[in-house]
Coordinates of C-alpha atoms in Angstrom, one line a residue:
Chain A
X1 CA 25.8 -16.7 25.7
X2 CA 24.1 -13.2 26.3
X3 CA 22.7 -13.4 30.0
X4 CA 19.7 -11.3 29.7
X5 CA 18.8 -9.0 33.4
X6 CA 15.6 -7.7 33.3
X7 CA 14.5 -5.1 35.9
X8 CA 10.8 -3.6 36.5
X9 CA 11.0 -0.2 36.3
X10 CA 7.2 0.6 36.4
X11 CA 4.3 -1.6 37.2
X12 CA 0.6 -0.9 36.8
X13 CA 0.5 1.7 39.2
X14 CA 3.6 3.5 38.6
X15 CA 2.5 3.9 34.5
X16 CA -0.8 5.3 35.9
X17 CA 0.9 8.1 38.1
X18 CA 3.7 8.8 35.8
X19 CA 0.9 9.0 32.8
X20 CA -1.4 11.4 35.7
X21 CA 1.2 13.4 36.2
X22 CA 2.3 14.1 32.2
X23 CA -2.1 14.4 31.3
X24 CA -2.3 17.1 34.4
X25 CA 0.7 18.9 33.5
X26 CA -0.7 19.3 29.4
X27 CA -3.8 19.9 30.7
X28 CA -2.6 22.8 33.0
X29 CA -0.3 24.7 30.4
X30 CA -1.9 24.0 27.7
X31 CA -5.4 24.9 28.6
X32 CA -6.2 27.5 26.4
X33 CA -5.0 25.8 23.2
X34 CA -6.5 24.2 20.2
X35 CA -4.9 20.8 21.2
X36 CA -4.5 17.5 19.1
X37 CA -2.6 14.2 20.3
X38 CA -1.1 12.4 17.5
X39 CA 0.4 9.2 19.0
X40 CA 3.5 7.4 17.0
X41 CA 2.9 3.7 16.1
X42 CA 3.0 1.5 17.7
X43 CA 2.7 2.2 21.8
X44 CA 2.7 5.6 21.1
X45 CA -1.3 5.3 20.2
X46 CA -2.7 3.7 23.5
X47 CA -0.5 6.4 24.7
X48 CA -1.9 9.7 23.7
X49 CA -5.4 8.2 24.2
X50 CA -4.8 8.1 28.0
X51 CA -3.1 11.6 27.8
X52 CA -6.2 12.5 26.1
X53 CA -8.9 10.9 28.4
X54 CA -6.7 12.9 31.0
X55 CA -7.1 16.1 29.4
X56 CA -10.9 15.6 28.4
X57 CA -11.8 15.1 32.1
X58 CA -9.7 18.3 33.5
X59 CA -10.6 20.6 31.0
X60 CA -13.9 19.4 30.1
X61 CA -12.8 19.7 26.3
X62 CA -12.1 17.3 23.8
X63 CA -9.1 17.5 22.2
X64 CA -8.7 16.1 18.7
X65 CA -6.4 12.9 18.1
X66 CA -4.5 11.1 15.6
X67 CA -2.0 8.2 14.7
X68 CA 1.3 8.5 13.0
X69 CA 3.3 6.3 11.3
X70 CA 6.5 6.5 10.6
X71 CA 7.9 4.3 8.4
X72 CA 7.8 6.2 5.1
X73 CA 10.1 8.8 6.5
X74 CA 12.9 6.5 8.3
X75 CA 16.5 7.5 7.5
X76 CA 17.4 4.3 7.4
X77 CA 15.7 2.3 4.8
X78 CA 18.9 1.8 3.4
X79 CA 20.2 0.0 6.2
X80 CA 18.1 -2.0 7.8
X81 CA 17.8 -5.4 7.5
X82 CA 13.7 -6.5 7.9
X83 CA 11.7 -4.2 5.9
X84 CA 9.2 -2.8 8.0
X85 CA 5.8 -3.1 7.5
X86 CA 3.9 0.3 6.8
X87 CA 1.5 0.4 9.5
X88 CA -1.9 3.0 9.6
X89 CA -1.5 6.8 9.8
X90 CA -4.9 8.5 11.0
X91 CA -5.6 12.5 10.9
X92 CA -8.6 13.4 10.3
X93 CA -8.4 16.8 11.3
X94 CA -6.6 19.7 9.8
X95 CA -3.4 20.6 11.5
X96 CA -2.7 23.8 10.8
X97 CA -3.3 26.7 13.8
X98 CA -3.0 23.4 16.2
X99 CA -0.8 22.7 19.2
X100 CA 0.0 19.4 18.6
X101 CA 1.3 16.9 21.0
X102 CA 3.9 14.0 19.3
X103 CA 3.0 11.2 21.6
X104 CA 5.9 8.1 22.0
X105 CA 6.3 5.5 24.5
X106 CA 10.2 5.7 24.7
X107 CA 12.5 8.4 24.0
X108 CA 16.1 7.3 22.7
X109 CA 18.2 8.5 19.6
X110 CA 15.6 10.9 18.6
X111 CA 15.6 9.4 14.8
X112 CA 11.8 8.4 15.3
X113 CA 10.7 11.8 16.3
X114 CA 12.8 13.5 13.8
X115 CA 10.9 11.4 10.9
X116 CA 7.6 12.1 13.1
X117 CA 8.1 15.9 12.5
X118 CA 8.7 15.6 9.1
X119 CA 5.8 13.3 8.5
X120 CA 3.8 15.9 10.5
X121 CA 5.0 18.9 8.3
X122 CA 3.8 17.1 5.2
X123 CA -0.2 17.0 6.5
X124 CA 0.3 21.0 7.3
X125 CA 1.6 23.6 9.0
X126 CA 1.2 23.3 13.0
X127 CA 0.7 25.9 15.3
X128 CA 3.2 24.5 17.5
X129 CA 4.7 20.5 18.3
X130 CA 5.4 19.6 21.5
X131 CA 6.6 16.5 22.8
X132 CA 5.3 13.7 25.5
X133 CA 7.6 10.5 26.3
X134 CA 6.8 8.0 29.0
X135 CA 10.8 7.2 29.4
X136 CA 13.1 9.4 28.2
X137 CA 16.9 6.7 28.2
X138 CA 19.2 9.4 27.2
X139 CA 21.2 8.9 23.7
X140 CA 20.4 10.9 21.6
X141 CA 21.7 10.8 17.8
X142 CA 19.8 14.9 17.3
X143 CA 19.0 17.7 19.2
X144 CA 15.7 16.9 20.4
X145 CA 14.0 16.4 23.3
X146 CA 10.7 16.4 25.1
X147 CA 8.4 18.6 26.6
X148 CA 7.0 16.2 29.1
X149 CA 8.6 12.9 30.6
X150 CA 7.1 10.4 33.2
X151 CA 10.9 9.1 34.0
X152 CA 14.5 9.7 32.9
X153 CA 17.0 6.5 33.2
X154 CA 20.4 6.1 32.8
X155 CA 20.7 3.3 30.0
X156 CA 23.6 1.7 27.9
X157 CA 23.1 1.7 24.2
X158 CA 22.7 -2.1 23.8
X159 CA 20.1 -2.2 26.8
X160 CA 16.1 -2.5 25.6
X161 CA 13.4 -0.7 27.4
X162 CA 10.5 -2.3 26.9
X163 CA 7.0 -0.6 27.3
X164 CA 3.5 -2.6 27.7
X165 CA 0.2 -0.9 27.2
X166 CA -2.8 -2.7 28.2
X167 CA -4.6 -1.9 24.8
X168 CA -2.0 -3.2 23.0
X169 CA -0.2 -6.2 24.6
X170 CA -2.3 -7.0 27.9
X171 CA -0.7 -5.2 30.9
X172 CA 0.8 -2.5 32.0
X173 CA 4.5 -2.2 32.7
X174 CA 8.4 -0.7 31.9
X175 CA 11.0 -2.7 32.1
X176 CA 14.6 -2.3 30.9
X177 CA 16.8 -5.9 29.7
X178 CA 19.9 -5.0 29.8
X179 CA 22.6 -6.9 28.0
X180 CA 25.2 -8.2 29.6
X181 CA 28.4 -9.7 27.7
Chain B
X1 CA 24.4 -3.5 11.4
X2 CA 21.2 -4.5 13.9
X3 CA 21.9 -1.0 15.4
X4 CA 20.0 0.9 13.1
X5 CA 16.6 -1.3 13.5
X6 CA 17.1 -1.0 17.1
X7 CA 16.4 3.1 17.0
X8 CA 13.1 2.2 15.8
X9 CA 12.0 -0.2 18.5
X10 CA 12.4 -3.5 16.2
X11 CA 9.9 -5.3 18.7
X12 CA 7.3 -3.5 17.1
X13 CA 8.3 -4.6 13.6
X14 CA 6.8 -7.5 12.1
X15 CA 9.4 -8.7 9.9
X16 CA 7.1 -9.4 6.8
X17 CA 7.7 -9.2 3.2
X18 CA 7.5 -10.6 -0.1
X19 CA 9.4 -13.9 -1.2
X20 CA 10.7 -12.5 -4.2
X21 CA 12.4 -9.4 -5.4
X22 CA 10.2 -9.6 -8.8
X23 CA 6.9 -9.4 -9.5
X24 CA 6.2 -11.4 -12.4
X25 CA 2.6 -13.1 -11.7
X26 CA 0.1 -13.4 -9.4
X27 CA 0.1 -16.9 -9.8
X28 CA 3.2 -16.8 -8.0
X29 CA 2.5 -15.0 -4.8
X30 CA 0.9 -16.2 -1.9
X31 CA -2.6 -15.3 -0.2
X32 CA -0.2 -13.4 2.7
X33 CA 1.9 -11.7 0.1
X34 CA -1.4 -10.4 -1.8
X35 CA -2.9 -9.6 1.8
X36 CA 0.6 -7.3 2.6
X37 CA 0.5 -5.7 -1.0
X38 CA -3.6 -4.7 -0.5
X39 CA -2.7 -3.8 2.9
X40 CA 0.1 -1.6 2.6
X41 CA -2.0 0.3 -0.6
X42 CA -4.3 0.8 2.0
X43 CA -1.7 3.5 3.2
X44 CA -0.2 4.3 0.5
X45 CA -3.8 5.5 -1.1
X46 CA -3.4 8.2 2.1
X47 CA -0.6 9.7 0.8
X48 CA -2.2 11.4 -2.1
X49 CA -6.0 11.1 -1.5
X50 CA -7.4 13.1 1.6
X51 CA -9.3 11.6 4.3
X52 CA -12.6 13.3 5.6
X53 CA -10.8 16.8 7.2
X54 CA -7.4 15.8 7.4
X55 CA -5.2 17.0 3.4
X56 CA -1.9 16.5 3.6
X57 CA -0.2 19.1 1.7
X58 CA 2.4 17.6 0.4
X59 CA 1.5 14.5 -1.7
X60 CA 4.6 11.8 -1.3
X61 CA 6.9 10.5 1.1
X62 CA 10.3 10.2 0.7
X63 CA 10.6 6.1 1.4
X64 CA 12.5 5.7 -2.0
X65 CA 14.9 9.2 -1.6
X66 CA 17.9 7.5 -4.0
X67 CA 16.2 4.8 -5.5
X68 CA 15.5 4.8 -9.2
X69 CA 12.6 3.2 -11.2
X70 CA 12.8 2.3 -14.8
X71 CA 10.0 2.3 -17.3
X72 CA 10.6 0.5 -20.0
X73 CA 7.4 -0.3 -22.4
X74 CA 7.8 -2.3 -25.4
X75 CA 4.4 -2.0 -26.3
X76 CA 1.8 1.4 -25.7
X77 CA 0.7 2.1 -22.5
X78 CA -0.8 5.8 -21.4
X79 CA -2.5 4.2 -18.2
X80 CA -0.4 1.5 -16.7
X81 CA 3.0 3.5 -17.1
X82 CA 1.8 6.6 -16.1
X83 CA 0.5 5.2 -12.9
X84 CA 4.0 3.1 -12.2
X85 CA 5.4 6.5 -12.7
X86 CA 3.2 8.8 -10.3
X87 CA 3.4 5.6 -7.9
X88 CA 7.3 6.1 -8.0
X89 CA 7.4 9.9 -7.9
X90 CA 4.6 9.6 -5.2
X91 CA 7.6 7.3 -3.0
X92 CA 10.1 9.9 -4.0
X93 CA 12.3 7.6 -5.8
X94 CA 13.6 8.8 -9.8
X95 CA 11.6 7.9 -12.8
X96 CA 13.7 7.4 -16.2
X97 CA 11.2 6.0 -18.9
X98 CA 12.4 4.5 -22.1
X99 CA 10.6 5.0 -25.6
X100 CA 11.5 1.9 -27.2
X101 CA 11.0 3.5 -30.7
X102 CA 13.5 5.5 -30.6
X103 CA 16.1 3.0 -28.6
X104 CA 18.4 0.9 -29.1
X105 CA 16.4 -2.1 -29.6
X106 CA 15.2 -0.6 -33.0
X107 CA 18.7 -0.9 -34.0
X108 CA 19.3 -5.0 -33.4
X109 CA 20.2 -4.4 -29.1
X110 CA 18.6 -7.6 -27.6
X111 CA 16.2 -6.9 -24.5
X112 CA 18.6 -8.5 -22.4
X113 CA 21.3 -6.2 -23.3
X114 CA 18.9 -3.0 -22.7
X115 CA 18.3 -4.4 -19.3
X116 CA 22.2 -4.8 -18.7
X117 CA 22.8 -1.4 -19.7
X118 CA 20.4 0.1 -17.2
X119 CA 21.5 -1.9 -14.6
X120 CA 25.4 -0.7 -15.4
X121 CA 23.9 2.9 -14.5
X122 CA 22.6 1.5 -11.3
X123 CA 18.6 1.1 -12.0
X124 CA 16.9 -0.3 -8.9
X125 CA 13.6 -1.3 -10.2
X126 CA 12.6 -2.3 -13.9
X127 CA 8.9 -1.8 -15.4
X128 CA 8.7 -3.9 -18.2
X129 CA 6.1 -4.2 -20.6
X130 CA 6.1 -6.6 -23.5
X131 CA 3.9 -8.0 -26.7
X132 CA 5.4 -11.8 -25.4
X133 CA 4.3 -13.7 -22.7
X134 CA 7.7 -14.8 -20.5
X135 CA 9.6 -11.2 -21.3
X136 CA 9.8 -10.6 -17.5
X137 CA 10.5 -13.6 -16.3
X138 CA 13.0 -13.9 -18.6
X139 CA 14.8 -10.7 -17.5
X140 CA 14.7 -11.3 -13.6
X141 CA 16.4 -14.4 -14.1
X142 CA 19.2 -12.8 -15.6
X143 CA 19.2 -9.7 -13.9
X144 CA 20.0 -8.3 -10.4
X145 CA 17.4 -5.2 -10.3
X146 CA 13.7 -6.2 -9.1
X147 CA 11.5 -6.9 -12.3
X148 CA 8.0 -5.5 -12.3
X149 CA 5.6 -7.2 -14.6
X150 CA 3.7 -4.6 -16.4
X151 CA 1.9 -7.3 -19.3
X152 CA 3.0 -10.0 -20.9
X153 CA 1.4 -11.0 -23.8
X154 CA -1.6 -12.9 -22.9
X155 CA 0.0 -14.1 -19.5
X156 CA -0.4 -11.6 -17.2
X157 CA -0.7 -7.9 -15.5
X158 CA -0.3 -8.2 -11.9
X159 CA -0.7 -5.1 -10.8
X160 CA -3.9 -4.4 -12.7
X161 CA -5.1 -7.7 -11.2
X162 CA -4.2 -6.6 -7.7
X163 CA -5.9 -2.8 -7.8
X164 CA -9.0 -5.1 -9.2
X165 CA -9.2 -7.3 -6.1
X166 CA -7.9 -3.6 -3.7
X167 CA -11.2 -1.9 -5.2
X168 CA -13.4 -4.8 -5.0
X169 CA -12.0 -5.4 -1.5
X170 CA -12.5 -1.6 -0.2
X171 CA -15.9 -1.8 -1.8
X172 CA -16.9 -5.5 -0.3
X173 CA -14.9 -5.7 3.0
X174 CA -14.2 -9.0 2.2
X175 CA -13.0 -10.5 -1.0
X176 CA -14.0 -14.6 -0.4
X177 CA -17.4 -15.6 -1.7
X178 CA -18.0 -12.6 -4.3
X179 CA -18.6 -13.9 -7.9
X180 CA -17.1 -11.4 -10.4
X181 CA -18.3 -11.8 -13.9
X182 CA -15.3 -11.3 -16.7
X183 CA -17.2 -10.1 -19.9
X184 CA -15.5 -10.3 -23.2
X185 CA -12.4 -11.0 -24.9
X186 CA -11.1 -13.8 -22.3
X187 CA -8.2 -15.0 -24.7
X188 CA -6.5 -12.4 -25.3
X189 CA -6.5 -10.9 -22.2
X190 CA -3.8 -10.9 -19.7
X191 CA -5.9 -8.7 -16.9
X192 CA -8.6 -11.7 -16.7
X193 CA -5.5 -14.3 -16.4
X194 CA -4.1 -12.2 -12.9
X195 CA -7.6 -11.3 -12.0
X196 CA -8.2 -15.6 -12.3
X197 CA -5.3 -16.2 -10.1
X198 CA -5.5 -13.4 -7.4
X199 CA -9.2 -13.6 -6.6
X200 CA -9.8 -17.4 -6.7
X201 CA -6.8 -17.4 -4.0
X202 CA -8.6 -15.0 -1.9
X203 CA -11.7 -16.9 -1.8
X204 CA -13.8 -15.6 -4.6
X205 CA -15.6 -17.3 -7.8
X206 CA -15.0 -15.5 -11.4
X207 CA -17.4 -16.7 -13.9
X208 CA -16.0 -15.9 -17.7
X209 CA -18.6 -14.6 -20.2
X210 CA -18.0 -14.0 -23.9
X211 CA -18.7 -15.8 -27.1
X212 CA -16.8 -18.9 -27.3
X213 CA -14.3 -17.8 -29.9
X214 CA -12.6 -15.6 -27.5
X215 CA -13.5 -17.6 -24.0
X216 CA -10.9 -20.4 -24.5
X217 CA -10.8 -24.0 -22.8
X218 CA -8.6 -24.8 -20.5
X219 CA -9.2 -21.9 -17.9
X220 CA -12.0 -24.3 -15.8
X221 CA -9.6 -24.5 -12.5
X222 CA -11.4 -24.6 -9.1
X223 CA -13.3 -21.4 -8.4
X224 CA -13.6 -20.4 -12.4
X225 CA -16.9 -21.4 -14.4
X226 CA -17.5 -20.6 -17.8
X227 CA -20.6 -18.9 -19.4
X228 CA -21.6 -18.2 -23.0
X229 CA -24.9 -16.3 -22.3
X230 CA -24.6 -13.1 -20.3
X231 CA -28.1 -12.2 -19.2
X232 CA -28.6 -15.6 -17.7
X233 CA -24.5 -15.4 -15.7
X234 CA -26.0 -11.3 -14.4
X235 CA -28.6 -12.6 -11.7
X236 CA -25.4 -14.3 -9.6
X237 CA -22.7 -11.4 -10.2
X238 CA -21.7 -9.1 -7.3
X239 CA -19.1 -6.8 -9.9
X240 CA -18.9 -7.3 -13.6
X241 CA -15.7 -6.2 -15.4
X242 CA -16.0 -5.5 -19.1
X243 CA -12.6 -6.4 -21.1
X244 CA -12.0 -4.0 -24.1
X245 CA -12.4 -5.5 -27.7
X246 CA -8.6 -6.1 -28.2
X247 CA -8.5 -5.5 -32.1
X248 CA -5.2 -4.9 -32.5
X249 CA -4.8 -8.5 -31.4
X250 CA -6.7 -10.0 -33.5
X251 CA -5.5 -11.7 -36.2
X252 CA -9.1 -13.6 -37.9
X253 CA -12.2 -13.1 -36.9
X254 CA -13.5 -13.7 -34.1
X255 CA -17.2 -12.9 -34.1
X256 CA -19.3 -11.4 -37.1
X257 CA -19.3 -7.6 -35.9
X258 CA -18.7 -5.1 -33.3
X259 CA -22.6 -5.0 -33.4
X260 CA -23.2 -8.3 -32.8
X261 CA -20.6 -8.4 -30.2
X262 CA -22.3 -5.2 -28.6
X263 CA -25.7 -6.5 -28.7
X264 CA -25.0 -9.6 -26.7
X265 CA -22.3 -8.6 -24.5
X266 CA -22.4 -5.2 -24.2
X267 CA -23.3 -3.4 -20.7
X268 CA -26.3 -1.5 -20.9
X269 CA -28.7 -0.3 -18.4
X270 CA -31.5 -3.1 -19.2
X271 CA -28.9 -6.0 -18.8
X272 CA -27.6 -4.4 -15.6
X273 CA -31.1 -4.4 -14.1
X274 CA -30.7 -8.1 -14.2
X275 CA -27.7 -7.7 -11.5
X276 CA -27.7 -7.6 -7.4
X277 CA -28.5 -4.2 -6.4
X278 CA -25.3 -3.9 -4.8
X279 CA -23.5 -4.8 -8.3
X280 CA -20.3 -3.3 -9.1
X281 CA -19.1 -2.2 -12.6
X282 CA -15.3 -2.6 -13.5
X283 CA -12.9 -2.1 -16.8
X284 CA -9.3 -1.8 -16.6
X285 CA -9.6 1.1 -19.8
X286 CA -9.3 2.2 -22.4
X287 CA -13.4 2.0 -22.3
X288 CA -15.1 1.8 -26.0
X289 CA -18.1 3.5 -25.3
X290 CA -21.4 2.1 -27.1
X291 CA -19.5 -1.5 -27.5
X292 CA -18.7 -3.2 -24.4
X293 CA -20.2 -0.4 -22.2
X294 CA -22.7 2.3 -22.2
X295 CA -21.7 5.6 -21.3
X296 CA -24.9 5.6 -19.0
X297 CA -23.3 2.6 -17.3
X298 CA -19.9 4.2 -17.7
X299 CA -20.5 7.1 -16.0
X300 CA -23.5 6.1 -13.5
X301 CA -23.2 5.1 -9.9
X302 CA -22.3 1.9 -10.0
X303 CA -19.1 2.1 -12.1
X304 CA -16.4 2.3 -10.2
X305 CA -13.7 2.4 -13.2
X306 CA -12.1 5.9 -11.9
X307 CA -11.9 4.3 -8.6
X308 CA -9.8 1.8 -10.4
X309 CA -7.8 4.4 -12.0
X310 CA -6.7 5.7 -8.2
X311 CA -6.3 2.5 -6.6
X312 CA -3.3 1.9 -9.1
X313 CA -1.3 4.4 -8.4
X314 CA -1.7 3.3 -4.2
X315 CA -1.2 -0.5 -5.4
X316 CA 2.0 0.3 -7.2
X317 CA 3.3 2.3 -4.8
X318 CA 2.6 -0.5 -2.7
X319 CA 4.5 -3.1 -5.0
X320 CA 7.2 -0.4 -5.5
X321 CA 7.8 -0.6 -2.1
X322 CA 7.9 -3.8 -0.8
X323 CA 9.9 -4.7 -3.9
X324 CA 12.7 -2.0 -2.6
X325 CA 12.9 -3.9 0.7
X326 CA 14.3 -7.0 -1.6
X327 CA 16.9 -4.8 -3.0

């Protein structure tokens, strides 16, 4: 039997500075662009609306923002065993001659963000895409990586982080389970 | 072999899908499985038609890179296959459509056999099409691709029943409690047989209209009533869907003349006055104009037969789909 450790790695307090810190760093260097948060489904969305709230209130402008889905453009719908269910993709706004702002909740092999871009390149042509993670677990499958982080953890491949939005599943909290044979 | 599912955070997947790799009949799937296949068009309608600001330039996704989609019509068919086809180049998968006239079948090659030979050059998906009811069902019991009903006979069309209920649904909201009125030639129609099925499960009423000839006995089930007079079944109806005259279907007569036919059952401004205000106005094509519908109906605000037209191609890209996920 797989005993199952789970350790807190952020509570409701630690998500809010981590987040605080990512919103006020895209709000300093980014101030004079023509932003747009698109968040990746699923915890990706409640996400980029905090980075957004963030932004609105430092630079007293409001950005536009968007959902992505990414199911349509997984490399492995050969492979995998439950279907996935196509979930909504939102953008409303054109993209092109915007700095856009991918928006996930974890960062690990990379596959989701590389199906992100290309989902993203399909709507238009982007000014620029930049990259906002709340954990960042290391493993990466591609060469990609993000812009702005709230932590970076030292993981093994089997472990799960698991990220909890109040929006979405009642509280706030990171935790990693790891797996242990 | 979990590994792969794990990349995508498979917490946040709801493992949900269809029961079967075929789509043969609406009578067969369940309220969920209609709910998943609505919903997922839902997206899939995104891919190709923009919303408010935001037009994606490029028009499909790759979901079905590799896959390949066969069309193979035993009877004519502009609409229906064309739409499977833009639904299938729309999820990038290949599109390889058979002309029946001038294959093998012409020279003594069973159906089954046809199928088998596609399947030895590794077809995923088969669009079938045939003048007898049971042709699918047939084949997806002897085959090991995924068998799309695209008519039967007089049995069924699924996916015309199922972009019905999408358009009535993104029109509505809400598809339980609307009364659709099915004008026309009932019996030989295998769009008002899905249409039945699919929309009585949801919740809705479907009241039949057309002369009795051609409105046949035995379709009274729960949430299906049966009219003869169309003025007096208008008052109740929130969408009325005209069925073409199917003439090349019928063998004796069935009424006196297209006239007569026209004159009590034909759609024209006057009898639509009779309807809600917020009535709709369906027809799965090809429209006659001047017999089952005016052009002023045709083409006026309440039709929404072009709308009908687009939600197929995001319904079958839908069933395309979620039928590759069975594969």
């Amino acid at each position: 039997m797989n005993i199952k450790k789970q350790v807190t790695l952020l509570d409701k307090i630690g998500m809010e500075k981590a987040i605080g810190k990512i919103g006020a760093d895209i709000s300093k260097r980014l101030l004079n662009e023509n932003i747009a948060f698109v968040g990746i489904q699923t915890r990706g969305v409640p996400f980029a609306k905090r980075l957004s709230e963030i932004y609105s209130a430092q630079t007293n402008k409001t950005p536009a923002m968007g959902r992505l889905d990414i199911t349509l453009y997984r490399d492995d719908l050969n492979q995998v065993l439950d279907w996935p269910v196509v979930k909504e993709s939102e953008i409303d706004f054109k993209v092109e001659g915007k700095t856009i702002i991918l928006v996930d909740d974890v960062l690990f092999t990379g596959r989701t963000v590389r199906a992100a871009l290309n989902a993203l390149s399909d709507y238009g042509r982007p000014k620029c895409v930049k990259l906002a993670v709340l954990v960042d677990r290391g493993h990466r499958e591609l060469p990609i990586e993000a812009n702005y982080f709230g932590m970076k953890i030292e993981t093994s491949p089997l472990d799960y982080v698991s990220v909890l939005f109040n929006e979405t599943d009642g509280k706030d909290e990171v935790k990693i389970i790891e797996q242990n044979i | 072999m979990n590994k792969t599912s794990d990349n995508f955070n498979s917490s946040s997947i709801q493992s949900s899908a269809l029961n079967s790799r075929h789509l043969i009949a609406l009578e067969k799937l369940t309220c969920k499985e209609i709910e998943l296949i609505l919903e997922t068009a839902r997206e899939m309608k995104k891919v190709f038609i923009a919303s408010k600001e935001g037009t994606r330039s490029v028009k499909k996704v790759p979901a079905l890179q590799g896959r390949t989609v066969v069309m193979l019509f035993f009877e004519p068919s502009t609409r229906t296959r064309n739409s499977f086809e833009l639904a299938a180049k729309r999820l990038s998968a290949d599109v390889v459509s058979i002309a029946v006239s001038v294959s093998s079948t012409t020279k003594g090659e069973s159906i089954i056999d046809t199928v088998r030979n596609l399947e030895a050059m590794a077809c995923d998906i088969i669009v079938v099409r045939h003048k007898s009811s049971g042709v699918p069902e047939l084949l997806s019991h002897k085959v090991r691709s995924a068998i799309v009903n695209a008519g039967d006979g007089a049995h069924e069309h699924p996916s015309q029943g199922l972009l019905d209920i999408f358009t009535l649904k993104e029109r509505f909201g809400s598809i339980e409690g609307l009364n659709l009125l099915i004008v026309g030639d009932i019996l030989h129609s295998r769009v008002a047989r899905s249409d039945i099925w699919g929309l009585t499960k949801l919740g809705a009423k479907v009241t039949l209209v057309g002369p009795p000839t051609l409105v046949p006995q035995g379709l009274e089930m729960p949430g299906v009533e049966i009219q003869y007079d169309l003025d007096s079944a208008l008052p109740s109806a929130d969408a009325v869907m005209l069925l073409r005259i199917q003439q090349e279907r019928m063998e004796s007569t069935f009424f006196p003349s297209l006239r007569e036919y026209s004159h009590r059952y034909g759609l024209n401004k006057k009898r639509l006055s009779l309807a809600k205000k917020h009535c709709v106005v369906l027809h799965p094509g090809p429209i006659n104009r001047g017999v089952e519908i005016d052009s002023e109906i045709a083409d006026g605000p309440r039709s929404v037969i072009l709308d009908q037209v687009t939600n197929g191609v995001a319904v079958r890209m839908s069933i395309l789909y979620l039928l590759a996920g069975k594969l």
